[in-house]
Amino acid sequence: MIAILQRTSLALSVLLLPPPTLAELSRLGDEALSGISGQGGIYLSGDISINEMGGPVENSYFGRCDDADKKCGARFAYRLKENGGWMVLDDIRGNFAFEGLTLRVRKVDSGFGGDGELFNRDVLELGLPNTVRFNDVQFKISASSTARPTDPGFQQTDIFSVDMRGEVVMEGNLLVFPAGNP
């Protein structure tokens, strides 16, 4: 009797399973693609390491990360005025990871205290990831006389240093407004 019940329950469970289905990916032609708007945007995830072990240049300024007298990280210098000084993110190194950074184009035609209606153009919208994980991320914010430390007359003043470990919760969007005429 038990054997009959086991066979019956097995037969019923097999009958209740959905039948296998087949699907295939196929190419979309230009006409079919023209009907797709792409408004979903792009979803990005990343795990980025910057100069964890030091840079390739070793001279009087740059060197290995285990040498306390040398700089070993990446450098990003920018200048806001043509003849002004340089603001620098210097000695950038470490690792950070994120999931869920979105990128899309959005039309701004309202809001912003009435300025959106006057603007009436597309902007780039960066949807900030929910959580960013930092592992030994370090950098210095500095003022410099030149873009590169190898340029003549180089002088730099470190304003403050940043050292980050852990997770940061980010919410919201960053809008990038275009300037000038395309």
PDB file of C-alpha atoms in Angstrom:
ATOM      1  CA  MET A   1       0.000   0.000   0.000  1.00  0.00           C
ATOM      2  CA  ILE A   2       2.842   2.394   0.878  1.00  0.00           C
ATOM      3  CA  ALA A   3       4.555   1.605  -2.433  1.00  0.00           C
ATOM      4  CA  ILE A   4       1.375   2.500  -4.349  1.00  0.00           C
ATOM      5  CA  LEU A   5       1.079   5.838  -2.490  1.00  0.00           C
ATOM      6  CA  GLN A   6       4.730   6.654  -3.207  1.00  0.00           C
ATOM      7  CA  ARG A   7       4.293   5.899  -6.936  1.00  0.00           C
ATOM      8  CA  THR A   8       1.084   7.924  -7.070  1.00  0.00           C
ATOM      9  CA  SER A   9       2.651  10.944  -5.358  1.00  0.00           C
ATOM     10  CA  LEU A  10       5.670  10.722  -7.692  1.00  0.00           C
ATOM     11  CA  ALA A  11       3.408  10.536 -10.756  1.00  0.00           C
ATOM     12  CA  LEU A  12       1.334  13.512  -9.554  1.00  0.00           C
ATOM     13  CA  SER A  13       4.417  15.624  -8.838  1.00  0.00           C
ATOM     14  CA  VAL A  14       5.796  14.904 -12.338  1.00  0.00           C
ATOM     15  CA  LEU A  15       2.447  15.864 -13.895  1.00  0.00           C
ATOM     16  CA  LEU A  16       2.360  19.132 -11.953  1.00  0.00           C
ATOM     17  CA  LEU A  17       5.776  20.274 -13.228  1.00  0.00           C
ATOM     18  CA  PRO A  18       5.571  22.858 -15.993  1.00  0.00           C
ATOM     19  CA  PRO A  19       6.560  21.626 -19.436  1.00  0.00           C
ATOM     20  CA  PRO A  20       9.988  22.723 -20.669  1.00  0.00           C
ATOM     21  CA  THR A  21       9.969  25.851 -22.788  1.00  0.00           C
ATOM     22  CA  LEU A  22      12.382  26.962 -25.446  1.00  0.00           C
ATOM     23  CA  ALA A  23      13.472  30.487 -26.209  1.00  0.00           C
ATOM     24  CA  GLU A  24      16.197  31.951 -28.328  1.00  0.00           C
ATOM     25  CA  LEU A  25      17.952  35.246 -28.680  1.00  0.00           C
ATOM     26  CA  SER A  26      17.567  36.739 -32.099  1.00  0.00           C
ATOM     27  CA  ARG A  27      18.974  39.825 -33.758  1.00  0.00           C
ATOM     28  CA  LEU A  28      16.889  42.963 -33.943  1.00  0.00           C
ATOM     29  CA  GLY A  29      16.934  44.856 -37.194  1.00  0.00           C
ATOM     30  CA  ASP A  30      17.334  48.623 -37.495  1.00  0.00           C
ATOM     31  CA  GLU A  31      13.584  49.132 -37.768  1.00  0.00           C
ATOM     32  CA  ALA A  32      12.886  47.209 -34.547  1.00  0.00           C
ATOM     33  CA  LEU A  33      15.727  49.004 -32.723  1.00  0.00           C
ATOM     34  CA  SER A  34      14.428  52.425 -33.766  1.00  0.00           C
ATOM     35  CA  GLY A  35      11.328  51.769 -31.659  1.00  0.00           C
ATOM     36  CA  ILE A  36      13.380  51.272 -28.480  1.00  0.00           C
ATOM     37  CA  SER A  37      13.912  54.486 -26.524  1.00  0.00           C
ATOM     38  CA  GLY A  38      16.673  53.392 -24.133  1.00  0.00           C
ATOM     39  CA  GLN A  39      15.120  55.402 -21.315  1.00  0.00           C
ATOM     40  CA  GLY A  40      16.083  52.738 -18.827  1.00  0.00           C
ATOM     41  CA  GLY A  41      19.634  54.065 -18.862  1.00  0.00           C
ATOM     42  CA  ILE A  42      22.748  52.162 -17.845  1.00  0.00           C
ATOM     43  CA  TYR A  43      23.299  50.316 -14.554  1.00  0.00           C
ATOM     44  CA  LEU A  44      26.940  50.109 -13.478  1.00  0.00           C
ATOM     45  CA  SER A  45      28.764  48.170 -10.789  1.00  0.00           C
ATOM     46  CA  GLY A  46      32.461  48.340 -10.126  1.00  0.00           C
ATOM     47  CA  ASP A  47      35.389  47.387  -7.964  1.00  0.00           C
ATOM     48  CA  ILE A  48      38.206  49.853  -8.563  1.00  0.00           C
ATOM     49  CA  SER A  49      41.747  49.771  -7.224  1.00  0.00           C
ATOM     50  CA  ILE A  50      43.969  52.822  -7.621  1.00  0.00           C
ATOM     51  CA  ASN A  51      47.693  52.509  -7.159  1.00  0.00           C
ATOM     52  CA  GLU A  52      47.525  50.189  -4.160  1.00  0.00           C
ATOM     53  CA  MET A  53      51.174  49.183  -4.448  1.00  0.00           C
ATOM     54  CA  GLY A  54      52.672  52.428  -5.773  1.00  0.00           C
ATOM     55  CA  GLY A  55      53.236  53.986  -9.146  1.00  0.00           C
ATOM     56  CA  PRO A  56      55.536  53.242 -12.060  1.00  0.00           C
ATOM     57  CA  VAL A  57      57.521  56.484 -11.680  1.00  0.00           C
ATOM     58  CA  GLU A  58      60.335  56.593  -9.148  1.00  0.00           C
ATOM     59  CA  ASN A  59      62.228  59.883  -8.856  1.00  0.00           C
ATOM     60  CA  SER A  60      62.869  62.546  -6.200  1.00  0.00           C
ATOM     61  CA  TYR A  61      59.108  63.100  -5.735  1.00  0.00           C
ATOM     62  CA  PHE A  62      57.442  59.770  -6.595  1.00  0.00           C
ATOM     63  CA  GLY A  63      58.383  56.359  -5.233  1.00  0.00           C
ATOM     64  CA  ARG A  64      57.168  53.170  -3.635  1.00  0.00           C
ATOM     65  CA  CYS A  65      54.263  53.265  -1.163  1.00  0.00           C
ATOM     66  CA  ASP A  66      56.421  51.762   1.596  1.00  0.00           C
ATOM     67  CA  ASP A  67      58.783  54.775   1.417  1.00  0.00           C
ATOM     68  CA  ALA A  68      57.276  57.406   3.776  1.00  0.00           C
ATOM     69  CA  ASP A  69      59.309  60.217   2.171  1.00  0.00           C
ATOM     70  CA  LYS A  70      57.812  59.656  -1.308  1.00  0.00           C
ATOM     71  CA  LYS A  71      54.421  60.110  -2.959  1.00  0.00           C
ATOM     72  CA  CYS A  72      53.031  56.953  -4.542  1.00  0.00           C
ATOM     73  CA  GLY A  73      49.398  57.566  -5.515  1.00  0.00           C
ATOM     74  CA  ALA A  74      47.686  58.948  -8.582  1.00  0.00           C
ATOM     75  CA  ARG A  75      47.308  62.712  -9.082  1.00  0.00           C
ATOM     76  CA  PHE A  76      44.435  64.787 -10.462  1.00  0.00           C
ATOM     77  CA  ALA A  77      45.091  68.519 -10.953  1.00  0.00           C
ATOM     78  CA  TYR A  78      42.609  71.139 -12.147  1.00  0.00           C
ATOM     79  CA  ARG A  79      42.616  74.900 -12.563  1.00  0.00           C
ATOM     80  CA  LEU A  80      39.533  77.127 -12.470  1.00  0.00           C
ATOM     81  CA  LYS A  81      41.119  80.261 -13.982  1.00  0.00           C
ATOM     82  CA  GLU A  82      43.492  80.512 -16.912  1.00  0.00           C
ATOM     83  CA  ASN A  83      46.234  82.142 -14.833  1.00  0.00           C
ATOM     84  CA  GLY A  84      45.183  80.782 -11.429  1.00  0.00           C
ATOM     85  CA  GLY A  85      46.780  78.197  -9.207  1.00  0.00           C
ATOM     86  CA  TRP A  86      46.077  74.493  -9.319  1.00  0.00           C
ATOM     87  CA  MET A  87      43.831  72.511  -6.970  1.00  0.00           C
ATOM     88  CA  VAL A  88      45.093  68.962  -6.627  1.00  0.00           C
ATOM     89  CA  LEU A  89      43.836  65.594  -5.457  1.00  0.00           C
ATOM     90  CA  ASP A  90      47.188  63.994  -4.787  1.00  0.00           C
ATOM     91  CA  ASP A  91      48.530  60.665  -3.600  1.00  0.00           C
ATOM     92  CA  ILE A  92      45.248  58.927  -4.520  1.00  0.00           C
ATOM     93  CA  ARG A  93      45.264  55.223  -3.703  1.00  0.00           C
ATOM     94  CA  GLY A  94      43.104  52.446  -2.324  1.00  0.00           C
ATOM     95  CA  ASN A  95      40.099  50.401  -3.340  1.00  0.00           C
ATOM     96  CA  PHE A  96      36.415  51.226  -3.595  1.00  0.00           C
ATOM     97  CA  ALA A  97      33.443  49.243  -4.829  1.00  0.00           C
ATOM     98  CA  PHE A  98      29.885  50.174  -5.711  1.00  0.00           C
ATOM     99  CA  GLU A  99      26.787  48.609  -7.161  1.00  0.00           C
ATOM    100  CA  GLY A 100      23.899  50.406  -8.760  1.00  0.00           C
ATOM    101  CA  LEU A 101      25.341  53.589 -10.255  1.00  0.00           C
ATOM    102  CA  THR A 102      22.882  54.547 -12.981  1.00  0.00           C
ATOM    103  CA  LEU A 103      23.483  56.747 -15.959  1.00  0.00           C
ATOM    104  CA  ARG A 104      20.755  58.231 -18.127  1.00  0.00           C
ATOM    105  CA  VAL A 105      19.728  61.347 -20.017  1.00  0.00           C
ATOM    106  CA  ARG A 106      16.894  63.390 -18.512  1.00  0.00           C
ATOM    107  CA  LYS A 107      15.063  66.442 -19.853  1.00  0.00           C
ATOM    108  CA  VAL A 108      14.903  69.409 -17.480  1.00  0.00           C
ATOM    109  CA  ASP A 109      11.921  71.569 -18.425  1.00  0.00           C
ATOM    110  CA  SER A 110      10.515  72.521 -15.006  1.00  0.00           C
ATOM    111  CA  GLY A 111      11.545  73.093 -11.398  1.00  0.00           C
ATOM    112  CA  PHE A 112      14.774  74.700 -10.168  1.00  0.00           C
ATOM    113  CA  GLY A 113      12.926  77.835  -9.046  1.00  0.00           C
ATOM    114  CA  GLY A 114      11.527  78.430 -12.547  1.00  0.00           C
ATOM    115  CA  ASP A 115      14.914  78.099 -14.253  1.00  0.00           C
ATOM    116  CA  GLY A 116      14.152  74.585 -15.521  1.00  0.00           C
ATOM    117  CA  GLU A 117      11.473  75.871 -17.881  1.00  0.00           C
ATOM    118  CA  LEU A 118      13.928  78.377 -19.356  1.00  0.00           C
ATOM    119  CA  PHE A 119      16.677  75.727 -19.611  1.00  0.00           C
ATOM    120  CA  ASN A 120      14.468  73.141 -21.407  1.00  0.00           C
ATOM    121  CA  ARG A 121      17.336  70.813 -22.428  1.00  0.00           C
ATOM    122  CA  ASP A 122      18.722  67.377 -21.713  1.00  0.00           C
ATOM    123  CA  VAL A 123      21.095  66.770 -18.806  1.00  0.00           C
ATOM    124  CA  LEU A 124      23.129  63.756 -17.770  1.00  0.00           C
ATOM    125  CA  GLU A 125      21.738  62.173 -14.604  1.00  0.00           C
ATOM    126  CA  LEU A 126      24.004  60.051 -12.413  1.00  0.00           C
ATOM    127  CA  GLY A 127      21.938  58.001  -9.977  1.00  0.00           C
ATOM    128  CA  LEU A 128      24.168  57.538  -6.960  1.00  0.00           C
ATOM    129  CA  PRO A 129      24.707  53.956  -5.801  1.00  0.00           C
ATOM    130  CA  ASN A 130      23.075  53.029  -2.530  1.00  0.00           C
ATOM    131  CA  THR A 131      26.289  51.894  -0.806  1.00  0.00           C
ATOM    132  CA  VAL A 132      29.949  52.512  -1.637  1.00  0.00           C
ATOM    133  CA  ARG A 133      32.557  50.389   0.162  1.00  0.00           C
ATOM    134  CA  PHE A 134      35.973  51.965   0.810  1.00  0.00           C
ATOM    135  CA  ASN A 135      39.085  49.955   1.658  1.00  0.00           C
ATOM    136  CA  ASP A 136      42.142  52.029   2.635  1.00  0.00           C
ATOM    137  CA  VAL A 137      41.249  54.907   0.289  1.00  0.00           C
ATOM    138  CA  GLN A 138      43.637  57.813   0.820  1.00  0.00           C
ATOM    139  CA  PHE A 139      44.179  61.156  -0.879  1.00  0.00           C
ATOM    140  CA  LYS A 140      45.303  64.700  -0.132  1.00  0.00           C
ATOM    141  CA  ILE A 141      43.659  67.936  -1.182  1.00  0.00           C
ATOM    142  CA  SER A 142      46.373  70.423  -2.035  1.00  0.00           C
ATOM    143  CA  ALA A 143      47.127  73.734  -3.715  1.00  0.00           C
ATOM    144  CA  SER A 144      49.960  73.725  -6.231  1.00  0.00           C
ATOM    145  CA  SER A 145      51.849  76.227  -8.363  1.00  0.00           C
ATOM    146  CA  THR A 146      51.992  73.817 -11.329  1.00  0.00           C
ATOM    147  CA  ALA A 147      50.002  70.865 -12.640  1.00  0.00           C
ATOM    148  CA  ARG A 148      52.900  68.413 -12.374  1.00  0.00           C
ATOM    149  CA  PRO A 149      55.514  68.060  -9.659  1.00  0.00           C
ATOM    150  CA  THR A 150      58.152  67.712 -12.374  1.00  0.00           C
ATOM    151  CA  ASP A 151      57.381  71.200 -13.816  1.00  0.00           C
ATOM    152  CA  PRO A 152      59.854  74.038 -13.064  1.00  0.00           C
ATOM    153  CA  GLY A 153      58.984  76.142 -10.004  1.00  0.00           C
ATOM    154  CA  PHE A 154      56.801  73.440  -8.461  1.00  0.00           C
ATOM    155  CA  GLN A 155      55.527  74.233  -4.954  1.00  0.00           C
ATOM    156  CA  GLN A 156      52.647  72.470  -3.226  1.00  0.00           C
ATOM    157  CA  THR A 157      50.789  72.973   0.043  1.00  0.00           C
ATOM    158  CA  ASP A 158      48.788  70.035   1.389  1.00  0.00           C
ATOM    159  CA  ILE A 159      45.548  71.426   2.848  1.00  0.00           C
ATOM    160  CA  PHE A 160      44.234  68.210   4.417  1.00  0.00           C
ATOM    161  CA  SER A 161      44.422  64.436   4.083  1.00  0.00           C
ATOM    162  CA  VAL A 162      41.549  61.966   3.792  1.00  0.00           C
ATOM    163  CA  ASP A 163      41.667  58.313   4.876  1.00  0.00           C
ATOM    164  CA  MET A 164      38.477  56.268   4.356  1.00  0.00           C
ATOM    165  CA  ARG A 165      37.491  52.739   5.382  1.00  0.00           C
ATOM    166  CA  GLY A 166      34.001  51.294   5.590  1.00  0.00           C
ATOM    167  CA  GLU A 167      30.721  51.966   3.846  1.00  0.00           C
ATOM    168  CA  VAL A 168      29.066  55.208   2.812  1.00  0.00           C
ATOM    169  CA  VAL A 169      25.341  55.348   2.027  1.00  0.00           C
ATOM    170  CA  MET A 170      24.633  57.613  -0.920  1.00  0.00           C
ATOM    171  CA  GLU A 171      21.187  58.674  -2.047  1.00  0.00           C
ATOM    172  CA  GLY A 172      19.878  60.890  -4.788  1.00  0.00           C
ATOM    173  CA  ASN A 173      21.026  61.990  -8.203  1.00  0.00           C
ATOM    174  CA  LEU A 174      23.779  64.164  -9.568  1.00  0.00           C
ATOM    175  CA  LEU A 175      22.780  66.238 -12.595  1.00  0.00           C
ATOM    176  CA  VAL A 176      25.441  67.339 -15.078  1.00  0.00           C
ATOM    177  CA  PHE A 177      24.331  70.401 -17.028  1.00  0.00           C
ATOM    178  CA  PRO A 178      25.977  70.999 -20.406  1.00  0.00           C
ATOM    179  CA  ALA A 179      27.682  74.326 -21.018  1.00  0.00           C
ATOM    180  CA  GLY A 180      28.160  75.998 -24.385  1.00  0.00           C
ATOM    181  CA  ASN A 181      26.774  74.948 -27.733  1.00  0.00           C
ATOM    182  CA  PRO A 182      27.201  71.400 -29.025  1.00  0.00           C
TER     183      PRO A 182
END
